[in-house]
mmCIF file of C-alpha atoms in Angstrom:
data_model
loop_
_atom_site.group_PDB
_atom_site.id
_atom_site.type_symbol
_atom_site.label_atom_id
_atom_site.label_comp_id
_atom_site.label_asym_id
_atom_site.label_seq_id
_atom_site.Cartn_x
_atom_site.Cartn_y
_atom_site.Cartn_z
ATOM 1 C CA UNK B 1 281.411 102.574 -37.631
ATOM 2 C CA UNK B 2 281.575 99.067 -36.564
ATOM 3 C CA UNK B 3 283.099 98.214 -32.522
ATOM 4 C CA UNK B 4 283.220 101.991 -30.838
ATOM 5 C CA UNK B 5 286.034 101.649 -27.931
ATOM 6 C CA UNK B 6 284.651 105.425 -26.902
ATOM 7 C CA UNK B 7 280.947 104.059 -26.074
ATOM 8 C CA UNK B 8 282.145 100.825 -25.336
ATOM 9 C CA UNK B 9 284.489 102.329 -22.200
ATOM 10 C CA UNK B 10 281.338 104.330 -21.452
ATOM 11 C CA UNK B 11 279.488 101.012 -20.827
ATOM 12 C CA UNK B 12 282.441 99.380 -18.606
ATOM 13 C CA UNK B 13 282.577 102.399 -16.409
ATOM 14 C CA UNK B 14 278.884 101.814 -15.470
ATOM 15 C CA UNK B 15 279.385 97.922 -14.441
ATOM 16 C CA UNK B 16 280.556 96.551 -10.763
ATOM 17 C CA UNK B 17 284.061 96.215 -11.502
ATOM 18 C CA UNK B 18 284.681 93.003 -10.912
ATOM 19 C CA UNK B 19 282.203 91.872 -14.003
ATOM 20 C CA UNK B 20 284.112 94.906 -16.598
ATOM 21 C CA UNK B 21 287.086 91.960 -17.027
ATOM 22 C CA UNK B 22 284.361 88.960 -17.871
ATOM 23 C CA UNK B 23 281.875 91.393 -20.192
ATOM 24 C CA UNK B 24 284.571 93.144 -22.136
ATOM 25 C CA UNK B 25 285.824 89.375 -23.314
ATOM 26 C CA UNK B 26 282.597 88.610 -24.346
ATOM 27 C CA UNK B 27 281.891 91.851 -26.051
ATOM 28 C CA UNK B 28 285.119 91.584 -27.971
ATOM 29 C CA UNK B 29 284.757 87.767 -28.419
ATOM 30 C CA UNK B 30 281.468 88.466 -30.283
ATOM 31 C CA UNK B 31 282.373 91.559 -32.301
ATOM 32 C CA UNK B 32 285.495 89.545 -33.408
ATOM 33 C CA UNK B 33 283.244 86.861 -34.679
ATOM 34 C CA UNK B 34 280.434 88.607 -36.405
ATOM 35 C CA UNK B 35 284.023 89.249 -38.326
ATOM 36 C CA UNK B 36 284.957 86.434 -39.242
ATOM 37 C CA UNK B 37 282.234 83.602 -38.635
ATOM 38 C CA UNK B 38 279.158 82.935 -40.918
ATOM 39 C CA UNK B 39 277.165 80.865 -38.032
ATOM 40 C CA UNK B 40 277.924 81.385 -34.261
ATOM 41 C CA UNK B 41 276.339 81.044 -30.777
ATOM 42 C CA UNK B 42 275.637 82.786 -27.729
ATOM 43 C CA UNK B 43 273.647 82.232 -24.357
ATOM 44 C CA UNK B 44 272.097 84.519 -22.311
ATOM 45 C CA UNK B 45 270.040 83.882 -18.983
ATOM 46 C CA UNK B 46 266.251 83.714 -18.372
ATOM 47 C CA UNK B 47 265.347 86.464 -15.738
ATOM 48 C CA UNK B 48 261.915 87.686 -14.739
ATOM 49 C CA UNK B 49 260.864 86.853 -18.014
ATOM 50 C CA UNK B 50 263.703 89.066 -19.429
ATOM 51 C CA UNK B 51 266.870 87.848 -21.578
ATOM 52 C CA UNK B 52 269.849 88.651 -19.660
ATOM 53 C CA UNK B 53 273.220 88.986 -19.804
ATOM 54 C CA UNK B 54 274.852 86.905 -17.073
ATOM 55 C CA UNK B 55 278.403 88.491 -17.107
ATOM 56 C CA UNK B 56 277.006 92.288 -16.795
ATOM 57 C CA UNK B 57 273.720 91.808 -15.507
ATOM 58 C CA UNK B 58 272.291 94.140 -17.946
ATOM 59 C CA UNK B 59 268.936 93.477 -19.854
ATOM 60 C CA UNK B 60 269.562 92.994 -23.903
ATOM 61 C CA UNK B 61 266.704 94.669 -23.958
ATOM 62 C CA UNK B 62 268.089 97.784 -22.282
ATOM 63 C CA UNK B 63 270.730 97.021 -24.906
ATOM 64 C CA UNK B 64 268.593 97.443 -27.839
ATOM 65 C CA UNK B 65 266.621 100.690 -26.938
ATOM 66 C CA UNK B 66 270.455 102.702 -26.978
ATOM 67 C CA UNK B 67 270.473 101.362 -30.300
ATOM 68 C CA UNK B 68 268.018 103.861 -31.271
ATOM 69 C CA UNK B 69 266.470 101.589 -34.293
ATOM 70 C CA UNK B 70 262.915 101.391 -33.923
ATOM 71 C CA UNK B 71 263.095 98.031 -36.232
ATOM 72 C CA UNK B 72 265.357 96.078 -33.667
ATOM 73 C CA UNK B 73 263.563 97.586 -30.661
ATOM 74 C CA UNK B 74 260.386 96.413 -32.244
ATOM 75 C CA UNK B 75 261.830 92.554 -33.014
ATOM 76 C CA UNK B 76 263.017 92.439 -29.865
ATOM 77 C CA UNK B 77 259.583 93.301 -28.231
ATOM 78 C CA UNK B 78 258.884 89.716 -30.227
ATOM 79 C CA UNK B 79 261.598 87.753 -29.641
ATOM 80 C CA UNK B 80 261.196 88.294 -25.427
ATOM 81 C CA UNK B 81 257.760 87.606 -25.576
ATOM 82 C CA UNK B 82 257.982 84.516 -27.899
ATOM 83 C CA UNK B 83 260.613 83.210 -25.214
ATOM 84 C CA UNK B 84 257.973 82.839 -22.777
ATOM 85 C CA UNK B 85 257.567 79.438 -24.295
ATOM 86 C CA UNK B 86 260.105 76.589 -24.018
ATOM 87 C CA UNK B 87 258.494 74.728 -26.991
ATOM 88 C CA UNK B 88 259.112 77.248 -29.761
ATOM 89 C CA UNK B 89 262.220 78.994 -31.496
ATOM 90 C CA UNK B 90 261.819 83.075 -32.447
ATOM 91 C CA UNK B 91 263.007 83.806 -35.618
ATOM 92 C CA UNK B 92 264.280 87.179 -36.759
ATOM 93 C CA UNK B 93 265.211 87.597 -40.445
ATOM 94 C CA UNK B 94 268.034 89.962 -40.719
ATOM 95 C CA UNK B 95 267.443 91.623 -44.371
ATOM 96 C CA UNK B 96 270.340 93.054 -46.035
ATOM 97 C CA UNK B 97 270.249 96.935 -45.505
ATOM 98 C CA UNK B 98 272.465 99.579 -46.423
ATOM 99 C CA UNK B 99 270.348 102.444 -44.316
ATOM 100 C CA UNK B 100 271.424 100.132 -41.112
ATOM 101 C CA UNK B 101 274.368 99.432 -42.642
ATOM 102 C CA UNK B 102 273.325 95.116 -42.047
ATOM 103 C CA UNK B 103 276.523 94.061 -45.186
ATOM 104 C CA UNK B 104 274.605 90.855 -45.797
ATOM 105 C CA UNK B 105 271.435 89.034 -45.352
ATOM 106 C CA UNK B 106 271.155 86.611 -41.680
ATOM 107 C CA UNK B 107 268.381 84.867 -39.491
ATOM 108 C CA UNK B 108 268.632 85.098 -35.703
ATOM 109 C CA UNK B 109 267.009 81.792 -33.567
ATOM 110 C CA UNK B 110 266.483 82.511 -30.365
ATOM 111 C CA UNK B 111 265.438 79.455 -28.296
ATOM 112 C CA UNK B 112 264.853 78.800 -23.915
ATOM 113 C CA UNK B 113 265.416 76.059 -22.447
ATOM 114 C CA UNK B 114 264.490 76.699 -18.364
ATOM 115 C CA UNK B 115 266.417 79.274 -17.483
ATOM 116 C CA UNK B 116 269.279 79.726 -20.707
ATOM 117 C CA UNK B 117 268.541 81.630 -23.611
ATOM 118 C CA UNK B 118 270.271 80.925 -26.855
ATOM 119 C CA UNK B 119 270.752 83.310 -29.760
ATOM 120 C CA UNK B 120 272.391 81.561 -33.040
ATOM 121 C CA UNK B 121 273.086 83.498 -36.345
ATOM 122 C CA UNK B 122 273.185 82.398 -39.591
ATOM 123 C CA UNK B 123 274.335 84.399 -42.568
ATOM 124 C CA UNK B 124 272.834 83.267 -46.358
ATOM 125 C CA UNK B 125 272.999 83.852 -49.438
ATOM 126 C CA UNK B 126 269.673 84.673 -50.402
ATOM 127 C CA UNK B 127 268.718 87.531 -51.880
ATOM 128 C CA UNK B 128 265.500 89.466 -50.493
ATOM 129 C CA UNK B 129 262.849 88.516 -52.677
ATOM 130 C CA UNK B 130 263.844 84.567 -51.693
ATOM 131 C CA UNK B 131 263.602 86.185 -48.061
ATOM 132 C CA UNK B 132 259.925 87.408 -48.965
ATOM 133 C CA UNK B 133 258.643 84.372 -50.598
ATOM 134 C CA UNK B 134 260.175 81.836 -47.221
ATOM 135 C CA UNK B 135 259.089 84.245 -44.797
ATOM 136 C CA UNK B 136 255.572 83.744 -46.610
ATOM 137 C CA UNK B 137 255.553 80.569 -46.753
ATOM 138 C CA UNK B 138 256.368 80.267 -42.798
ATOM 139 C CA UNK B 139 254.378 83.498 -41.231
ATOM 140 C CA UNK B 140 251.539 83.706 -43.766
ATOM 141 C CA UNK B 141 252.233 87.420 -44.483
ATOM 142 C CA UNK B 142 253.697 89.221 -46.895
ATOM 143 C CA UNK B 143 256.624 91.442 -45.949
ATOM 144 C CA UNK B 144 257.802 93.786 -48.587
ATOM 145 C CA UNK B 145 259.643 96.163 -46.773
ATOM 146 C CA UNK B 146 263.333 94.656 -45.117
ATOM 147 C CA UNK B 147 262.491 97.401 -42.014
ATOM 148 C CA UNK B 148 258.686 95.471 -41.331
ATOM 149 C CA UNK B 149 260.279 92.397 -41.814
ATOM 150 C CA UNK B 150 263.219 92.755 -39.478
ATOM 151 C CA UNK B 151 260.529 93.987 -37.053
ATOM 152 C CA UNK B 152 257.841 91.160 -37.191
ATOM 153 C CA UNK B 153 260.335 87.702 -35.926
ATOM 154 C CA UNK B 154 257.804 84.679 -35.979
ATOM 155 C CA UNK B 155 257.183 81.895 -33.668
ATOM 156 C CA UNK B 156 257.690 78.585 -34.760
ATOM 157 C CA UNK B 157 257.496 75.212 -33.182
ATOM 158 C CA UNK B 158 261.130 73.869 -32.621
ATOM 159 C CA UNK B 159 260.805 70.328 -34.497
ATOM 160 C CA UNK B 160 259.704 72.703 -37.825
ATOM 161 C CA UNK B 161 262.981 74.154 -38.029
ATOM 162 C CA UNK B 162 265.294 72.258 -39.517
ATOM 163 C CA UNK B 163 263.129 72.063 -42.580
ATOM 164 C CA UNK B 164 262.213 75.679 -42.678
ATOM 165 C CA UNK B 165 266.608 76.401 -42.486
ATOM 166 C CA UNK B 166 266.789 73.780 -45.455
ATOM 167 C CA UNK B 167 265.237 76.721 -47.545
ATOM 168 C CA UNK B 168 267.626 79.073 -47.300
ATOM 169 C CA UNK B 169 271.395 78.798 -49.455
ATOM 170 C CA UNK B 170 273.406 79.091 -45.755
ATOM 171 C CA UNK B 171 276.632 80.208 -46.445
ATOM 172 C CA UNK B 172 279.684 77.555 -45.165
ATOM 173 C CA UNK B 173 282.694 78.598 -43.010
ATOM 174 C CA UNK B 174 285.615 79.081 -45.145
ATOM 175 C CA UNK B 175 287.858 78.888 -41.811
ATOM 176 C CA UNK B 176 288.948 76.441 -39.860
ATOM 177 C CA UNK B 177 288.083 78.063 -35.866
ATOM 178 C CA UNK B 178 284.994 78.479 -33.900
ATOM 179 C CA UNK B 179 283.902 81.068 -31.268
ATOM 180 C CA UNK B 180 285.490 79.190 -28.757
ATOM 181 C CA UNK B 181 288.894 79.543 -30.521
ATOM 182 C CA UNK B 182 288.393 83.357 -30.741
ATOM 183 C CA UNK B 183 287.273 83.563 -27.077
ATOM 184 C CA UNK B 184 290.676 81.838 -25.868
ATOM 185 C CA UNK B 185 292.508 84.141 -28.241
ATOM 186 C CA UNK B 186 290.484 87.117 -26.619
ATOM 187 C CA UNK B 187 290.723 85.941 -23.334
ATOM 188 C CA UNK B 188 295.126 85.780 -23.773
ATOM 189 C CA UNK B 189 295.002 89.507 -24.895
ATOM 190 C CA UNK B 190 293.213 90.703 -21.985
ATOM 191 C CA UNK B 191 295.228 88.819 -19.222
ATOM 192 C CA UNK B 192 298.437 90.302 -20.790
ATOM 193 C CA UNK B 193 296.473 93.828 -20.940
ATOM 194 C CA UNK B 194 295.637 93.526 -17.145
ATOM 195 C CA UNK B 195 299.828 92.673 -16.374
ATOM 196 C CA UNK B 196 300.867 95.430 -18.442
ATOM 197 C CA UNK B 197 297.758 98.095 -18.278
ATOM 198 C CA UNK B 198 296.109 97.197 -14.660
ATOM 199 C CA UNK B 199 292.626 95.946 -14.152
ATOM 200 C CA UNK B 200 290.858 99.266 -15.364
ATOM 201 C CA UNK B 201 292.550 99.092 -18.898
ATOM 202 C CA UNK B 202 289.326 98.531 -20.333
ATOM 203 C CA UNK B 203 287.973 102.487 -18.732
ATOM 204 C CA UNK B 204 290.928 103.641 -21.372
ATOM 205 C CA UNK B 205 289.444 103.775 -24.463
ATOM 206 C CA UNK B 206 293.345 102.995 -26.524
ATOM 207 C CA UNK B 207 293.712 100.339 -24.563
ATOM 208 C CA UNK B 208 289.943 99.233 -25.798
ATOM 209 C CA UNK B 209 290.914 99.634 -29.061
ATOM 210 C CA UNK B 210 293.903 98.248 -29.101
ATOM 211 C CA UNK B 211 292.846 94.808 -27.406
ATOM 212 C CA UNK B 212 289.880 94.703 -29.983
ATOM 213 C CA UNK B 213 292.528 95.311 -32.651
ATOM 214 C CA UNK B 214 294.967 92.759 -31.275
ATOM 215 C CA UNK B 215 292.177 90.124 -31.276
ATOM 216 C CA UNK B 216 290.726 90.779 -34.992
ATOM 217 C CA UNK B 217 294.758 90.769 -35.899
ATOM 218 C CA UNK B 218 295.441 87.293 -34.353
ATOM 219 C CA UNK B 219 292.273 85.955 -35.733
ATOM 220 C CA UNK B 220 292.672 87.372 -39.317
ATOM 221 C CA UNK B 221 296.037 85.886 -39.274
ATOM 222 C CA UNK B 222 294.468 82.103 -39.248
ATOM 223 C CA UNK B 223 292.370 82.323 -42.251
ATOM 224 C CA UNK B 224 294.866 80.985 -44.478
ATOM 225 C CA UNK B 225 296.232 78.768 -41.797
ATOM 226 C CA UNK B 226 295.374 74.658 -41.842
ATOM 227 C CA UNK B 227 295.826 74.944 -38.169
ATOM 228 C CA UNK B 228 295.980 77.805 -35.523
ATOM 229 C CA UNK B 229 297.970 78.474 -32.551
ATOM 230 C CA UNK B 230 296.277 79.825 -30.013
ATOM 231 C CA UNK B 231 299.392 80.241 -27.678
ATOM 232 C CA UNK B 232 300.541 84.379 -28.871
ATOM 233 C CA UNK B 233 304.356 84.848 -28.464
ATOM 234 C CA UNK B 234 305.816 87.587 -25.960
ATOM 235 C CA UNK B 235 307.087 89.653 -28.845
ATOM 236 C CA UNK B 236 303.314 89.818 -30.511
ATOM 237 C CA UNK B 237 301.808 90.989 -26.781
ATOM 238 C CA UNK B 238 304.320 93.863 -26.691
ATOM 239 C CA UNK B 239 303.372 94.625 -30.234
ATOM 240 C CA UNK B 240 299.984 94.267 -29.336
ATOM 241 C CA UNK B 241 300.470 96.709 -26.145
ATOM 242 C CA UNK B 242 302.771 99.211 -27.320
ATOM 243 C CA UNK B 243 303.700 99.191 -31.366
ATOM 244 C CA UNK B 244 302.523 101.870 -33.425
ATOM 245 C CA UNK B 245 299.145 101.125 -35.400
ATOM 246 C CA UNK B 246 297.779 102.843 -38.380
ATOM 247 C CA UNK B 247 294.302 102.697 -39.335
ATOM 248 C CA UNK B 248 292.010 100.613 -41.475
ATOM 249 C CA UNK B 249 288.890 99.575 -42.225
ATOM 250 C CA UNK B 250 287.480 95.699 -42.881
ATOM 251 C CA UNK B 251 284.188 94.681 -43.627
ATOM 252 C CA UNK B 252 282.195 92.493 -40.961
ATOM 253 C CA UNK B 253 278.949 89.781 -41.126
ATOM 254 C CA UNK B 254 277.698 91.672 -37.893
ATOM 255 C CA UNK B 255 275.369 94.747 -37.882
ATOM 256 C CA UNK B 256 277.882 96.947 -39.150
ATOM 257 C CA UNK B 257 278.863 96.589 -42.669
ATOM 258 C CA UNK B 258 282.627 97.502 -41.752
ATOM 259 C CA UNK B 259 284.573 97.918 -38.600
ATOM 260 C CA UNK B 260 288.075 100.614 -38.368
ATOM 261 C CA UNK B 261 290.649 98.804 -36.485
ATOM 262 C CA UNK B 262 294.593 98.973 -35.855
ATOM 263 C CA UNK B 263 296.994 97.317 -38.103
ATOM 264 C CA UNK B 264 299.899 97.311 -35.295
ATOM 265 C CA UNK B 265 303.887 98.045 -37.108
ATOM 266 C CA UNK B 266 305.317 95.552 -35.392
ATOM 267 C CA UNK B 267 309.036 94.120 -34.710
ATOM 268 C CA UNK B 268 308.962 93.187 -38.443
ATOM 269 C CA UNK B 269 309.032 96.294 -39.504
ATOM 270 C CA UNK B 270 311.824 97.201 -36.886
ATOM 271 C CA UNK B 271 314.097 94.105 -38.131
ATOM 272 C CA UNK B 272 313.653 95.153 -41.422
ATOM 273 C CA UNK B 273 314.725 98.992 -40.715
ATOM 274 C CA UNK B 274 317.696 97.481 -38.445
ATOM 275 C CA UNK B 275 318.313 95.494 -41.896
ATOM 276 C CA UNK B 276 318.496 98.298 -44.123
ATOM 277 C CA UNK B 277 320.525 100.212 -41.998
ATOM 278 C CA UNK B 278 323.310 97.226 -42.140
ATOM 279 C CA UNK B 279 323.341 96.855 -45.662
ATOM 280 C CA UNK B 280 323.502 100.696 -46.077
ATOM 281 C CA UNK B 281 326.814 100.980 -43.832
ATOM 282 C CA UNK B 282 328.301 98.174 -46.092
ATOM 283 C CA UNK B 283 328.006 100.257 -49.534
ATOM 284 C CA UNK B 284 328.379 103.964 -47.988
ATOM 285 C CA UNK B 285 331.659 105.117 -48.621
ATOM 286 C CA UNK B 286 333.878 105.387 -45.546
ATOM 287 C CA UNK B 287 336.971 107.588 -44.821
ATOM 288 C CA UNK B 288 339.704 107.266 -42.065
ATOM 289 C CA UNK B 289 341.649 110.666 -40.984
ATOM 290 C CA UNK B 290 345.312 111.093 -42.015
ATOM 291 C CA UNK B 291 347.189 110.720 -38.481
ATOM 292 C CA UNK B 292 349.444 113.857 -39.208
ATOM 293 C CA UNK B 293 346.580 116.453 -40.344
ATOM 294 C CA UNK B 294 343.266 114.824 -40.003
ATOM 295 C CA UNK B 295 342.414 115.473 -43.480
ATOM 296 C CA UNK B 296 339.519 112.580 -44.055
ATOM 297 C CA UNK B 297 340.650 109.970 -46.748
ATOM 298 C CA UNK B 298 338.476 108.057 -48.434
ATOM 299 C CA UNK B 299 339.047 104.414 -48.196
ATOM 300 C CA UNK B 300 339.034 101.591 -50.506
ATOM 301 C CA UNK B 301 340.205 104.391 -53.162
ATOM 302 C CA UNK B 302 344.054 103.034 -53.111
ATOM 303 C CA UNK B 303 345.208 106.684 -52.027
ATOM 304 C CA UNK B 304 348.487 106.254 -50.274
ATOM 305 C CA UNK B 305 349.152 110.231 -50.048
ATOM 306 C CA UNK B 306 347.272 112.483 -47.781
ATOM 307 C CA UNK B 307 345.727 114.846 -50.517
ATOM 308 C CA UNK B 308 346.476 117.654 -47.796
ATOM 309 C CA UNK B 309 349.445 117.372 -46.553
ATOM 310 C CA UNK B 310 351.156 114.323 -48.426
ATOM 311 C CA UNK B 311 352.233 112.068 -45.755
ATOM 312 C CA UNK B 312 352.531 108.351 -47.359
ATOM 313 C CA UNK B 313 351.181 105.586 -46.374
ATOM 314 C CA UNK B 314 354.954 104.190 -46.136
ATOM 315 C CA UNK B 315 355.886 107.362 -43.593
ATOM 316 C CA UNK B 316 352.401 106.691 -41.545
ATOM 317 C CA UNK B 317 352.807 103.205 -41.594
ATOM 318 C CA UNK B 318 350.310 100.932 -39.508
ATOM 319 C CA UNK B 319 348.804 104.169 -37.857
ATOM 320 C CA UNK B 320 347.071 104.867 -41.369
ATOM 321 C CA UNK B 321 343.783 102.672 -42.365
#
């Protein structure tokens, strides 16, 4: 369900391993953003009329057929071949779908310009019937079914979007960061990872998981925030690296309705326990042994005769506590 740090090592193992560093951050930077951004970017290179990705040097559309849905593999048979013109933007409308587990309704653009290829989603609002009626209105056909329309993107010439986007309710960013923001934050995480873990980190599929959890953590953490830090503190790495996580699930904008990651116990939760453990030794009752029989006394009591053998306090004198 959602980011899969067993598949995703899988992948890393089969790339030159000086590009696993560079393609893991942009893996992660993307996942971590179909999380938490409505409307984000990202380019891709123009290669023997084939969209590319630069970092890995993997086809997307190798990408897509490992998917194994028949829908995206058939879009993306559109989108490449719309891309052989510079004049036009692809459009791919993203239907909500609970059989492909798609959370909410989106439009992909994909646009070239020479030899850089630019994908941009946008999540809305609209409900599928409003989906119908625009995609109608642009294409001419009818799509009833969110699987054919998901598979049939259309072509359209680039100075008629900005009116065709002006019919759609796109939802706003609630948050106050971009993709660039989560890329640094990313990008932070994975250096320390490499210090701590080594270069191959990423072939581990913890580690994986734990850098991906790390990054939706820090991010999640801003959403409230008027500003973010991007600088991470030493004692959140370590956390990040080596505190105990426990399991949950949050829900995504990307193709996967949710995603599991690791909410990490951090030094917090150690303070506190070192906390409780101070204010515990204050209220336990304590006892101090009677120098002549070690019979334990309790203290703060006002006993001044050992119960045992009845020395006094007066007879002990500053040898008894």
């Amino acid at each position: 369900m959602g980011y899969n740090p067993e598949l995703e090592t899988k992948y890393y193992s089969k790339l030159p391993k000086e590009k696993r560093i560079e393609t893991l951050v942009e893996q992660q930077t993307t996942v971590v953003a179909e999380a938490n951004l409505n409307t984000f970017q990202r380019t891709y290179q123009w290669q023997d009329f084939s969209v590319t990705d630069e970092i890995s040097g993997e086809r997307v559309g190798d990408l897509v057929i490992r998917g194994g849905i028949k829908a995206e593999y058939l879009a993306w048979q559109g989108i490449e071949a719309g891309l052989d013109n510079e004049n036009v933007t692809v459009l791919n409308f993203s239907p909500a779908n609970d059989s492909l587990n798609y959370p909410g309704s989106a439009i992909d653009l994909w646009r070239r310009k020479g030899e850089e290829v630019t994908w941009t989603r946008v999540t809305i609002s609209d409900g599928f019937e409003k989906m119908v009626d625009i995609y109608k209105g642009v294409s001419g056909e009818v799509e009833a079914d969110p699987l054919q329309m998901l598979a049939k993107p259309i072509v359209v010439e680039n100075n008629n979007i900005a009116g065709i986007l002006d019919k759609f309710r796109i939802i706003k960013e609630g948050v106050n960061f971009n993709i660039e923001d989560i890329r640094n934050v990313v990008e932070i995480i994975v250096k320390d990872f490499v210090i701590k873990f080594g270069e191959d980190f990423m072939l581990n599929e913890e580690k994986v998981y734990r850098s991906f959890s790390a990054a939706i953590d820090e991010v999640s953490g801003w959403k409230n925030k008027v500003t973010q830090r991007i600088a991470i503190g030493l004692q959140r790495l370590y956390d990040y690296a080596y505190a105990p996580m426990v399991n949950i699930v949050t829900p995504t904008y990307g193709c996967d309705k949710q995603n599991t990651v690791g909410r990490f116990v951090n030094s917090a939760f150690s303070w506190f326990k070192r906390g409780v453990e101070t204010i515990k030794s204050i209220f336990i009752e304590k006892t101090f042994d009677c120098p002549r029989c070690h019979y334990k006394i309790e203290s703060g009591k006002g006993i001044e005769e050992c119960p045992d053998c009845g020395l006094t306090k007066q007879q002990a004198g500053s040898t008894c506590g």
